[in-house]
PDB file of C-alpha atoms in Angstrom:
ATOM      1  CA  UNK A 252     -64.193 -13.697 -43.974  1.00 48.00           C
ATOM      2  CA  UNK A 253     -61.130 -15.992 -44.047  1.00 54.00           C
ATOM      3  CA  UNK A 254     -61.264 -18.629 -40.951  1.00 55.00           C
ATOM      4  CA  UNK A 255     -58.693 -20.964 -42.328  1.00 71.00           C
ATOM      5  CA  UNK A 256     -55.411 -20.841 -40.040  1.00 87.00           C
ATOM      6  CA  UNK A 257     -53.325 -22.200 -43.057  1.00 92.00           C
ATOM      7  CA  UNK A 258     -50.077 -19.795 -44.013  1.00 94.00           C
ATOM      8  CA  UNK A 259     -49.195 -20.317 -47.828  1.00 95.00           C
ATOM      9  CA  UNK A 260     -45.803 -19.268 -48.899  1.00 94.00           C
ATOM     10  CA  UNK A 261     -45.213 -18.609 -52.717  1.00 95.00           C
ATOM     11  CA  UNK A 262     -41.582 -18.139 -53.658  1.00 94.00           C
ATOM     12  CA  UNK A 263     -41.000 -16.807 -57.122  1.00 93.00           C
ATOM     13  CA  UNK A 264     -37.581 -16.816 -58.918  1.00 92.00           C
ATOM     14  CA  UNK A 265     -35.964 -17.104 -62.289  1.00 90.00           C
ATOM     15  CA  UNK A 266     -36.785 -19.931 -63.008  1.00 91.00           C
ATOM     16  CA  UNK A 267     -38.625 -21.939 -60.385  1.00 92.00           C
ATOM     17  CA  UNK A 268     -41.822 -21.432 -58.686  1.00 94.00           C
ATOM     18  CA  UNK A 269     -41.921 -22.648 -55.263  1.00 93.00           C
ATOM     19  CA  UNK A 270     -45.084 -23.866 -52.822  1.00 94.00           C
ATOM     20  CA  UNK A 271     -44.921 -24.165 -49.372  1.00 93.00           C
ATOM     21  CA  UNK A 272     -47.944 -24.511 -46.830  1.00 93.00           C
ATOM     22  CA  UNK A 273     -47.739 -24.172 -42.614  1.00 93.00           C
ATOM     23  CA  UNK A 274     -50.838 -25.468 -41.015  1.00 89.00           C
ATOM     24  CA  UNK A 275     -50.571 -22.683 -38.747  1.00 83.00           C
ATOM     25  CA  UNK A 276     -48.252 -19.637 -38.537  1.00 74.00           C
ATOM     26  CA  UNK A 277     -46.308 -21.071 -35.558  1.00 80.00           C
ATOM     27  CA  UNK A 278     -44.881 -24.114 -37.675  1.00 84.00           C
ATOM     28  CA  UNK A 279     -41.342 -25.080 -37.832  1.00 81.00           C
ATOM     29  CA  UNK A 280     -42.158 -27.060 -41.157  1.00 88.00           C
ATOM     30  CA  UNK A 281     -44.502 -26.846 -44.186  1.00 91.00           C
ATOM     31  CA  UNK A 282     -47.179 -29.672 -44.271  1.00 92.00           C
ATOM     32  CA  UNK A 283     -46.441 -29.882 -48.384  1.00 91.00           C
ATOM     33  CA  UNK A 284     -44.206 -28.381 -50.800  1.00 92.00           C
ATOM     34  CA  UNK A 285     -44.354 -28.232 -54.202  1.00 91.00           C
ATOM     35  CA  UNK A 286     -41.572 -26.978 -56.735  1.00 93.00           C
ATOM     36  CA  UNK A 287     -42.410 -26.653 -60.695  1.00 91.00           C
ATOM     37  CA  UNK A 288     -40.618 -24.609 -63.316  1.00 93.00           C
ATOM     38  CA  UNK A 289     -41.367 -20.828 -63.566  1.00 92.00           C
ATOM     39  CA  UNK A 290     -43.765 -20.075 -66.664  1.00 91.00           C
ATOM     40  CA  UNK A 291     -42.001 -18.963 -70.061  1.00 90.00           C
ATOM     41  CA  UNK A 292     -42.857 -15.217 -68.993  1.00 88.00           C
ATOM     42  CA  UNK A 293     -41.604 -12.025 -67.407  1.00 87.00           C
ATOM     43  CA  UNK A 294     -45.227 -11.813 -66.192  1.00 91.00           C
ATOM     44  CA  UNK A 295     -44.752 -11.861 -62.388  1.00 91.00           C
ATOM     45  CA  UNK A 296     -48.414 -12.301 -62.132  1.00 94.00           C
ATOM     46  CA  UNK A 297     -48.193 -15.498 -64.081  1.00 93.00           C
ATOM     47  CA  UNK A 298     -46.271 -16.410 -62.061  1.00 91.00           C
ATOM     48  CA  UNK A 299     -48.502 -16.171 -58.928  1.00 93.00           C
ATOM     49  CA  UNK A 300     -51.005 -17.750 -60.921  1.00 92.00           C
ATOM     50  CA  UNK A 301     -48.518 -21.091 -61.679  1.00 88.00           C
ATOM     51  CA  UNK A 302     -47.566 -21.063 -58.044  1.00 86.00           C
ATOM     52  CA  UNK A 303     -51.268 -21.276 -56.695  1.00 88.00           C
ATOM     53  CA  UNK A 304     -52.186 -24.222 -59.177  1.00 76.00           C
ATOM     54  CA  UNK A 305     -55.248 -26.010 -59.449  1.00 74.00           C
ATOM     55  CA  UNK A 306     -55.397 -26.773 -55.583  1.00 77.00           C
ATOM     56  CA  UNK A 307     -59.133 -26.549 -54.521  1.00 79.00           C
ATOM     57  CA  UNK A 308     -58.570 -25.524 -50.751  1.00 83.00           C
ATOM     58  CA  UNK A 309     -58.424 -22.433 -49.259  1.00 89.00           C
ATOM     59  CA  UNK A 310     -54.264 -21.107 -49.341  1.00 93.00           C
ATOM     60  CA  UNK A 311     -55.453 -19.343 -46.107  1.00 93.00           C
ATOM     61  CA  UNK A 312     -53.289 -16.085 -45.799  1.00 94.00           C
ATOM     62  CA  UNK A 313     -50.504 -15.818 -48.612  1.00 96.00           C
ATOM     63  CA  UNK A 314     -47.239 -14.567 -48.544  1.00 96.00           C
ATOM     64  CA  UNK A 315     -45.475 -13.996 -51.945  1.00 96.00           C
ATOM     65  CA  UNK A 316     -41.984 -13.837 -52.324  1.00 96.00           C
ATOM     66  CA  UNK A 317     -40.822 -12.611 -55.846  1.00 94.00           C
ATOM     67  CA  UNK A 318     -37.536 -11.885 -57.753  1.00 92.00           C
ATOM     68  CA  UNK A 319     -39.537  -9.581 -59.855  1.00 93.00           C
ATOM     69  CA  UNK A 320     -40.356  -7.312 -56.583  1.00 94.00           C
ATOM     70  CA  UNK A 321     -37.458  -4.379 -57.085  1.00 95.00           C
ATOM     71  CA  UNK A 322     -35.851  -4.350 -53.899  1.00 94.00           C
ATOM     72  CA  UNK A 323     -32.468  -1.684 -52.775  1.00 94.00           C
ATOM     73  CA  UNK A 324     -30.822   0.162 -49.992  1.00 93.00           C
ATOM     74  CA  UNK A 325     -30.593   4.226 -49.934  1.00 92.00           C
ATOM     75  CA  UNK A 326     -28.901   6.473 -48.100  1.00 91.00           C
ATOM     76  CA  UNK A 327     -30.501   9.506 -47.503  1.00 91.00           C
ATOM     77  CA  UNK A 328     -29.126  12.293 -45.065  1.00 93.00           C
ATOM     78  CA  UNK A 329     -30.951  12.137 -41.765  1.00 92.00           C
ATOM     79  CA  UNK A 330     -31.929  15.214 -42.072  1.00 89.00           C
ATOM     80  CA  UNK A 331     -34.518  14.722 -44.888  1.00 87.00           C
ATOM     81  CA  UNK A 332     -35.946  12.060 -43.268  1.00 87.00           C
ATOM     82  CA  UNK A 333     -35.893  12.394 -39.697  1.00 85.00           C
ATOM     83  CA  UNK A 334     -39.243  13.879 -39.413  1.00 87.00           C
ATOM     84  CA  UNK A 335     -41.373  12.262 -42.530  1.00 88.00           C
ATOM     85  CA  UNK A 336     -44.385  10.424 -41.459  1.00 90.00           C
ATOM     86  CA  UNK A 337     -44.426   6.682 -42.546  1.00 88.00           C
ATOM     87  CA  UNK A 338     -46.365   7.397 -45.850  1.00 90.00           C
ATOM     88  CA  UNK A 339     -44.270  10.799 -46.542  1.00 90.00           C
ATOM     89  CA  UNK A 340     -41.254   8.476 -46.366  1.00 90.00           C
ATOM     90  CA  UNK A 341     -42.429   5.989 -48.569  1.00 91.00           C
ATOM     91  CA  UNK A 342     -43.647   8.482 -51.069  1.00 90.00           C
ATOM     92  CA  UNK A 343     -40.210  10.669 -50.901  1.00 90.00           C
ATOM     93  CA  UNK A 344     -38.470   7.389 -51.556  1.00 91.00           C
ATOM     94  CA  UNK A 345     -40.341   6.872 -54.764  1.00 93.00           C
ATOM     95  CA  UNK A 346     -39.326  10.010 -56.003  1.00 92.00           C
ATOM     96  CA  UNK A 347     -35.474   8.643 -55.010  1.00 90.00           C
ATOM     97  CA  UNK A 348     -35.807   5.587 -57.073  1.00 92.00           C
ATOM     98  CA  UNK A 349     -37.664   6.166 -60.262  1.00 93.00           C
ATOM     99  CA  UNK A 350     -34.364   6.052 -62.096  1.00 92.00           C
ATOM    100  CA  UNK A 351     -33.593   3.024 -60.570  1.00 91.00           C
ATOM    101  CA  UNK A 352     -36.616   1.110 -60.409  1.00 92.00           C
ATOM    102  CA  UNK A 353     -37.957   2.183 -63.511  1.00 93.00           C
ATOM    103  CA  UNK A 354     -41.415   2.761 -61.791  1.00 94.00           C
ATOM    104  CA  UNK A 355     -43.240   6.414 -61.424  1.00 94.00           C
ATOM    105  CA  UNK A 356     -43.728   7.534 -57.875  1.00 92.00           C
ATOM    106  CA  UNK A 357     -47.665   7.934 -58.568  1.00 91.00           C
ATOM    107  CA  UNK A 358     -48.146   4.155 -60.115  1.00 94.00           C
ATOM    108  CA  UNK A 359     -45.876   2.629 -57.367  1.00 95.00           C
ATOM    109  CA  UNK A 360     -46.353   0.704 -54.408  1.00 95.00           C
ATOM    110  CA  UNK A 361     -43.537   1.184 -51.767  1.00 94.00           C
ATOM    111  CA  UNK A 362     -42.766  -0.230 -48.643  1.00 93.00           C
ATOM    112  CA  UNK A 363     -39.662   1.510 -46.573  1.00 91.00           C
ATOM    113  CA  UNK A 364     -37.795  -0.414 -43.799  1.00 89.00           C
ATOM    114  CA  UNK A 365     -35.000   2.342 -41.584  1.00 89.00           C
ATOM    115  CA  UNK A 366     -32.089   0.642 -40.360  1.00 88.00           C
ATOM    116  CA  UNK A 367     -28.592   1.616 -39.428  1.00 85.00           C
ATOM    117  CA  UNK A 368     -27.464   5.296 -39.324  1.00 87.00           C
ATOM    118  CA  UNK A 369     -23.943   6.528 -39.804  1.00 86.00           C
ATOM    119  CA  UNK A 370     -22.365   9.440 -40.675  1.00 88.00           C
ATOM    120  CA  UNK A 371     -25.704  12.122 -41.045  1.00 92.00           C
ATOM    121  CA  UNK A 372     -26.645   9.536 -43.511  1.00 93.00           C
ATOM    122  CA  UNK A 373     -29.512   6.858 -42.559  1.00 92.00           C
ATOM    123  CA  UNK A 374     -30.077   3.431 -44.550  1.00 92.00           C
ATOM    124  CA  UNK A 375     -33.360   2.826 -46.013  1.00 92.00           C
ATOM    125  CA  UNK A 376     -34.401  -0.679 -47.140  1.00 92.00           C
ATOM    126  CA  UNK A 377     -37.098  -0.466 -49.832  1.00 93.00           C
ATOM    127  CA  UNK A 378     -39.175  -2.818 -51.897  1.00 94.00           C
ATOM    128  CA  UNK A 379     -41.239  -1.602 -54.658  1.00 96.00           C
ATOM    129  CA  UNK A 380     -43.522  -2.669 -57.395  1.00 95.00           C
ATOM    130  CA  UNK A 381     -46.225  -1.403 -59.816  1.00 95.00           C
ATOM    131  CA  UNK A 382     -49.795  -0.712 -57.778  1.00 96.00           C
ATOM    132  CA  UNK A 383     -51.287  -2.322 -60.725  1.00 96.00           C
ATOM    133  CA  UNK A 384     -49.397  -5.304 -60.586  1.00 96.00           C
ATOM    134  CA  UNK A 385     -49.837  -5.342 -56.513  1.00 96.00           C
ATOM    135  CA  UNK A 386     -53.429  -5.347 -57.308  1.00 97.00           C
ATOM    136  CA  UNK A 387     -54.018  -7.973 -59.834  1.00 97.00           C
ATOM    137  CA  UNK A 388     -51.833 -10.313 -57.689  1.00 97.00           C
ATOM    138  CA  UNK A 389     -54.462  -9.209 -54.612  1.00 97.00           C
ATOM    139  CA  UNK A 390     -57.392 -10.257 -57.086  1.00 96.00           C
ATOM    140  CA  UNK A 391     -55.628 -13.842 -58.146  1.00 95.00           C
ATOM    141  CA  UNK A 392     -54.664 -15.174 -54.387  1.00 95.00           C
ATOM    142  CA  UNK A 393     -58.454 -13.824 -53.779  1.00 94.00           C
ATOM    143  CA  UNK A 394     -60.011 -15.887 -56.539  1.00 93.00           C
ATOM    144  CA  UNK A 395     -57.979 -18.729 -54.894  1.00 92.00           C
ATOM    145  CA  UNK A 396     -60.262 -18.310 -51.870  1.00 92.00           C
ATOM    146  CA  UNK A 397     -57.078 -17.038 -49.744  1.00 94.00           C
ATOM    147  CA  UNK A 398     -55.985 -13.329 -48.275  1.00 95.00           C
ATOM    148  CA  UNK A 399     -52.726 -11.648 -49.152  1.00 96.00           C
ATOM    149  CA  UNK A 400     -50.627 -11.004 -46.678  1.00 95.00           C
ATOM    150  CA  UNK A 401     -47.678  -9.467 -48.137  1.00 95.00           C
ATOM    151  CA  UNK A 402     -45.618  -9.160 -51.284  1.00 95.00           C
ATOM    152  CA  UNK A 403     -41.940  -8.558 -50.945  1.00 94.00           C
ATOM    153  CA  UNK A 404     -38.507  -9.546 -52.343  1.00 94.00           C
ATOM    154  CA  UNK A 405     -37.263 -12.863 -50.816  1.00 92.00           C
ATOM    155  CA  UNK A 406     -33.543 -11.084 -50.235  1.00 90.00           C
ATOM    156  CA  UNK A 407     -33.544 -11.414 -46.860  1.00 84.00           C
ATOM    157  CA  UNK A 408     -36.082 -13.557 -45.609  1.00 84.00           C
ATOM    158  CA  UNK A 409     -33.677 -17.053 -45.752  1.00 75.00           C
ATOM    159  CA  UNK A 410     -33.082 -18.133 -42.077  1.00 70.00           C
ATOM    160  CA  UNK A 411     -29.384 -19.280 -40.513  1.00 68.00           C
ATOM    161  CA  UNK A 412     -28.562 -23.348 -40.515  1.00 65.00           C
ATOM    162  CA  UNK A 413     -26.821 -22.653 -38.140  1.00 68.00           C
ATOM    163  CA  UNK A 414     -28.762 -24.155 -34.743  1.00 67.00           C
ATOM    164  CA  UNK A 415     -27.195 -21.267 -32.634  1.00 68.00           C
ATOM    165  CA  UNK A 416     -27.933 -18.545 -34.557  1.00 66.00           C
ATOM    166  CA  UNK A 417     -31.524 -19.982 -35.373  1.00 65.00           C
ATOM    167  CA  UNK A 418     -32.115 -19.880 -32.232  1.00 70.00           C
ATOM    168  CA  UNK A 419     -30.546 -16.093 -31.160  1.00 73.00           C
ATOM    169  CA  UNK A 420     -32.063 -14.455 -33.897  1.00 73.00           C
ATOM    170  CA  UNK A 421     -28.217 -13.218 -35.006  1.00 80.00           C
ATOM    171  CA  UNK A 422     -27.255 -13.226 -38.359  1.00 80.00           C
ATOM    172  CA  UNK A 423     -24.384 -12.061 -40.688  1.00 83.00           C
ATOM    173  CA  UNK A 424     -24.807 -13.237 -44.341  1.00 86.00           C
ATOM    174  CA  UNK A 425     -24.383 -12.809 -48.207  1.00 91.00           C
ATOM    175  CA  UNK A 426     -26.967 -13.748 -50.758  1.00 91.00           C
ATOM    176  CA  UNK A 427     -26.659 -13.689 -54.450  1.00 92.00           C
ATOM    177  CA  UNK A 428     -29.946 -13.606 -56.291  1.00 90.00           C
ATOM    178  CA  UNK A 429     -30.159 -13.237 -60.066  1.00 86.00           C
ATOM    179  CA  UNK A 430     -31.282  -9.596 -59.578  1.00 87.00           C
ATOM    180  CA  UNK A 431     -29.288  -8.150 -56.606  1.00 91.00           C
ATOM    181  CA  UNK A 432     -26.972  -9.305 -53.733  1.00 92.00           C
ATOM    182  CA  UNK A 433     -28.051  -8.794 -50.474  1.00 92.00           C
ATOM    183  CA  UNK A 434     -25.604  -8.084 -47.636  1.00 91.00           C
ATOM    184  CA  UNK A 435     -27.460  -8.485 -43.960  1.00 86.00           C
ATOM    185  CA  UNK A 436     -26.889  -8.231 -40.276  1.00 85.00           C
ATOM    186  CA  UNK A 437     -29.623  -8.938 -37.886  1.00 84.00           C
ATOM    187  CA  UNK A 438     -30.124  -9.501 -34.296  1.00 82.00           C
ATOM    188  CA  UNK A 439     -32.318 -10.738 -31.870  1.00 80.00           C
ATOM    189  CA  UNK A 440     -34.208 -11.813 -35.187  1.00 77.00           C
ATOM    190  CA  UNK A 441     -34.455  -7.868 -36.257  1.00 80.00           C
ATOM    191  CA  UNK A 442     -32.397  -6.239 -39.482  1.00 80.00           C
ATOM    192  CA  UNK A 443     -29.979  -4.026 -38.054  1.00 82.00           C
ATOM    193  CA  UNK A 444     -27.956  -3.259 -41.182  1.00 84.00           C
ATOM    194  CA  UNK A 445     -28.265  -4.201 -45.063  1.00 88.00           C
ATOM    195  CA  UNK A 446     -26.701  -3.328 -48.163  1.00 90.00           C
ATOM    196  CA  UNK A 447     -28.655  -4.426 -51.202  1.00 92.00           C
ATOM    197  CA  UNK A 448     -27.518  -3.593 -54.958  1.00 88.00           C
ATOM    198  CA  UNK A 449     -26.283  -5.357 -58.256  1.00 83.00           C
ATOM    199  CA  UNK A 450     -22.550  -5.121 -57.247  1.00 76.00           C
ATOM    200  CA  UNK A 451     -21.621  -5.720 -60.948  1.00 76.00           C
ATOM    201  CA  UNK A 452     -17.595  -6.365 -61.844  1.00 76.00           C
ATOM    202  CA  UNK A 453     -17.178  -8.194 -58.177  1.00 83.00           C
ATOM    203  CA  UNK A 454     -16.368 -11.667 -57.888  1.00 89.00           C
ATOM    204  CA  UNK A 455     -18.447 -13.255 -54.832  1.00 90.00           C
ATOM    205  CA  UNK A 456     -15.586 -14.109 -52.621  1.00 91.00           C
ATOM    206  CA  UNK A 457     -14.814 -10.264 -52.574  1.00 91.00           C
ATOM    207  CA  UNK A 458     -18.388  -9.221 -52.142  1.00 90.00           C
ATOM    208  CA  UNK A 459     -18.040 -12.094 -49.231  1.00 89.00           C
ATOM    209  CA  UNK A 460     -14.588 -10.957 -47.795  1.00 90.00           C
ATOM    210  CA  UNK A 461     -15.292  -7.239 -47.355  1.00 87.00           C
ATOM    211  CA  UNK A 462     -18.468  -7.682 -46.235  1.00 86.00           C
ATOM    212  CA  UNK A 463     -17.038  -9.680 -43.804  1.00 84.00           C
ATOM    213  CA  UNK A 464     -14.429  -7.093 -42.719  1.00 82.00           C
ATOM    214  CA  UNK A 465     -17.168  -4.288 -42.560  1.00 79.00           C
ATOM    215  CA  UNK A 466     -18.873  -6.611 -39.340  1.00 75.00           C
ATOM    216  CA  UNK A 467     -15.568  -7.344 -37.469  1.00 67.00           C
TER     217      UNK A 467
END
């Protein structure tokens, strides 16, 4: 049974891998932080591996935060959706991004996030990645002595600098990661509305400017 109160953070992207530990889950600021390059390998498990290192404690409950996770938004018509279950959602979804995502419905694991509806159509956020690869990262953080506590893309998850908005919870932002950019509104520290795709043939001022337009 894991007693250790320690929350380990491992932030995976292109090219770095990223360590941060929180003595407890209520801390402003991580007790250490490491930052090394990213292994020579698409191998997002290798990855998790690299990021863990040869530390002998216990990483207490881990968080992993990967550019290899596929994350999108969908629109689906409310009317499809309105009345799915959680796990009939997630599993519908699948079936909706197999050509996107590359990954079969069966030998995927999907999580589905609603958010803003408009016009009969509702926004979906969605994260998905292989349940094989989902498991073997479960078995690694394990063998490090710690429990995993989530897998996800780290679109998203950046909080404001600014001390005001920090503090509300209210966001409006743009982030360009090497996979996808990642449009977000939030408030009161919830997502309220996201748009998250590859936006290719778009400078990022534009992506910035009509994003910006679409929250005034």
């Amino acid at each position: 049974m894991l007693t250790s109160s320690i929350t380990t953070l491992l932030v995976v992207t292109r090219d770095r891998v990223i360590r941060a530990e929180f003595r407890s889950a209520r801390a402003d600021a991580p007790s250490s932080l490491s930052v090394r390059e990213r292994p020579e390998t698409d191998d997002p498990v290798a990855a998790v591996v690299a990021a863990l290192g040869n530390e002998k404690r216990s990483p207490g409950r881990v968080f992993v935060l990967s550019n290899d996770i596929w994350t999108r938004t969908l629109d689906l018509p409310i009317g499809n959706v309105a009345n799915l279950s959680d796990e009939e959602l997630r599993y519908s979804l699948a079936f909706e991004a197999e050509p996107l995502s590359g990954l079969a419905a069966s030998e995927a694991a999907t999580a589905a996030l609603p958010l803003s509806t408009a016009r009969g159509m509702q926004t979906v956020w969605m994260t998905q990645t292989s349940a094989h690869t989902l498991s073997e990262i479960d078995e690694v953080v394990r063998g490090a002595r710690g429990k995993l506590a989530g897998v996800l893309h780290p679109g998203g998850v950046p909080a404001s600098l600014n001390p005001a908005s920090a503090e509300s919870g209210d966001a409006v932002r743009v982030e360009f990661w090497s996979d996808v950019t990642v449009r977000y509104a939030c408030a009161a520290g919830k997502p309220t509305t996201a748009r998250i795709d590859e936006l290719k043939g778009m400078s990022r001022p534009a992506i910035i400017e009509e994003w910006a337009k679409q929250r005034e």
